[in-house]
PDB file of C-alpha atoms in Angstrom:
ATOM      1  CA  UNK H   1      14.554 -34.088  38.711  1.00  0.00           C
ATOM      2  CA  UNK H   2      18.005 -33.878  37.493  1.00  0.00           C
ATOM      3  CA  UNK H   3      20.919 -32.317  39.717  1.00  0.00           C
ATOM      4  CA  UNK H   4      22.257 -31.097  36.589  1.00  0.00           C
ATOM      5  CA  UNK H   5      20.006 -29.163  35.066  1.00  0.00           C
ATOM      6  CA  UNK H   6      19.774 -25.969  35.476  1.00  0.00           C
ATOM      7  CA  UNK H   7      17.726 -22.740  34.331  1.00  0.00           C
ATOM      8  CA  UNK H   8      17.280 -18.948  35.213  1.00  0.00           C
ATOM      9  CA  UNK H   9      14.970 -18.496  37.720  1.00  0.00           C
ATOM     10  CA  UNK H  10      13.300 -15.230  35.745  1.00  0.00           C
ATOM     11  CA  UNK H  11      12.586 -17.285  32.532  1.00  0.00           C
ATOM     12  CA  UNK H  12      11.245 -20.434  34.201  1.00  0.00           C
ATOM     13  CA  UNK H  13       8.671 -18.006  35.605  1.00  0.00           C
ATOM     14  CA  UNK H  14       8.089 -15.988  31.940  1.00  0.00           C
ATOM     15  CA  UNK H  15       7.323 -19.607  30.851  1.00  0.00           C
ATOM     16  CA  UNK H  16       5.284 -20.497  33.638  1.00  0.00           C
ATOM     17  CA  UNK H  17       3.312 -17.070  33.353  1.00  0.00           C
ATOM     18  CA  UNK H  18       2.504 -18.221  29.222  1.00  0.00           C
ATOM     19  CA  UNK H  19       1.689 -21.526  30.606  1.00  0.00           C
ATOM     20  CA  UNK H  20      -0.820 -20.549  32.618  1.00  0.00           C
ATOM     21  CA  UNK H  21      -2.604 -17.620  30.707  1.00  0.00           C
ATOM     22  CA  UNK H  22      -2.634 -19.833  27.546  1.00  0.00           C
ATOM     23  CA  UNK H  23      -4.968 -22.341  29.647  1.00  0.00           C
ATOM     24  CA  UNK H  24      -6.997 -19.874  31.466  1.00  0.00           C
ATOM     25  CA  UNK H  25      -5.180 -20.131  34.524  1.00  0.00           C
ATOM     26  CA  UNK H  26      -4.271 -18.049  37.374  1.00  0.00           C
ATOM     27  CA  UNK H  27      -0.697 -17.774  37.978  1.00  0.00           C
ATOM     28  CA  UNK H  28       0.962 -18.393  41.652  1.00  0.00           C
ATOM     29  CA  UNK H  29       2.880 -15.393  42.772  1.00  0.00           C
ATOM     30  CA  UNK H  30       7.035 -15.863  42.432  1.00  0.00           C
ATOM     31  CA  UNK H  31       7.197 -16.557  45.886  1.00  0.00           C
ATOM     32  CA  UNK H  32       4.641 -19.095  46.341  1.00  0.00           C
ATOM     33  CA  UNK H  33       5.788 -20.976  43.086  1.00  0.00           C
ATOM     34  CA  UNK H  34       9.370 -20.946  44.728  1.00  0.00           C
ATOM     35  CA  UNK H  35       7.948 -22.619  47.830  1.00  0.00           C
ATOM     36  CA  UNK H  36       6.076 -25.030  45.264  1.00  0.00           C
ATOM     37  CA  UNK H  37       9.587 -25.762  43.471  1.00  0.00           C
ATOM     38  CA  UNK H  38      11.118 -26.546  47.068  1.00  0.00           C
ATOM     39  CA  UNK H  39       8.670 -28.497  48.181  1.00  0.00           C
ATOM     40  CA  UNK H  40       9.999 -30.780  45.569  1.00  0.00           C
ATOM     41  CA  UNK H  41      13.641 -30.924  46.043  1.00  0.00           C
ATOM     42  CA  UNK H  42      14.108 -27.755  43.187  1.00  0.00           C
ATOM     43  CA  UNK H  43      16.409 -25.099  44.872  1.00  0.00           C
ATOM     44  CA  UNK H  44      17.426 -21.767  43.792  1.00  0.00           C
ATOM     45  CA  UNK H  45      21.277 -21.156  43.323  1.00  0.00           C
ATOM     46  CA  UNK H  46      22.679 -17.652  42.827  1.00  0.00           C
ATOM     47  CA  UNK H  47      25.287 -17.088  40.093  1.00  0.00           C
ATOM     48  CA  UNK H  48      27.338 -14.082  37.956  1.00  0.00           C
ATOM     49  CA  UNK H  49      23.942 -11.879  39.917  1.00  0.00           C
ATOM     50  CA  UNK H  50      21.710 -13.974  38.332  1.00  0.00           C
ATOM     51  CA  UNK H  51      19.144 -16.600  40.172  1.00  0.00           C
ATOM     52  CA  UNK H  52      18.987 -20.432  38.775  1.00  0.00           C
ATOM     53  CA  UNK H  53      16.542 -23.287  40.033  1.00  0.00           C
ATOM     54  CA  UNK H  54      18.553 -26.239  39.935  1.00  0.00           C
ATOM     55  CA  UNK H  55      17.054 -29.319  38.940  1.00  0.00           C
ATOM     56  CA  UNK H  56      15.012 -28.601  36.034  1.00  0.00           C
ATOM     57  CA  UNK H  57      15.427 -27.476  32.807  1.00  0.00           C
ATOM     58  CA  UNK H  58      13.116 -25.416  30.662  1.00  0.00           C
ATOM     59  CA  UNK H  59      12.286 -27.609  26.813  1.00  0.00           C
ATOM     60  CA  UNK H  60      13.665 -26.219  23.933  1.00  0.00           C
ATOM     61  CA  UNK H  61      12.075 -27.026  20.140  1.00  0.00           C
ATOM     62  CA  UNK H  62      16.299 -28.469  19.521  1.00  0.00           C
ATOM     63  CA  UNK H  63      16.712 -31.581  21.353  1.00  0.00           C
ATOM     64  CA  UNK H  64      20.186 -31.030  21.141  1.00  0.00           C
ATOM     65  CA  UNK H  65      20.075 -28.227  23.766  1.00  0.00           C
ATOM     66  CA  UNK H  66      19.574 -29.101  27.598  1.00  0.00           C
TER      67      UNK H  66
END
């Protein structure tokens, strides 16, 4: 975990959603995956209207991009 990361909450859980249906698995609802991420130190920060989870950062194919 990285205090400085940072990613929208909304796309962490698109990902997620792929994740999980590419390897035949069954999802956790938003809020129970939110409780998941807390459990672990992750929290959710609100910003400009949209929601962030703070700590983590969703891999790009550029390793130049956080």
């Amino acid at each position: 975990l990285n205090s400085e990361l940072r990613c929208i909450w909304s796309d962490l859980y698109k990902r997620y959603n792929s994740f999980c249906e590419a390897n035949g698995d069954q999802p956790l609802r938003k809020h129970s995956l939110l409780e998941a991420f807390a459990a672990r130190g992750l929290k959710i920060l609100l910003s400009h209207g949209k929601r962030f989870m703070r700590g983590i950062a969703i891999k790009t194919e550029d390793p130049s991009v956080l």
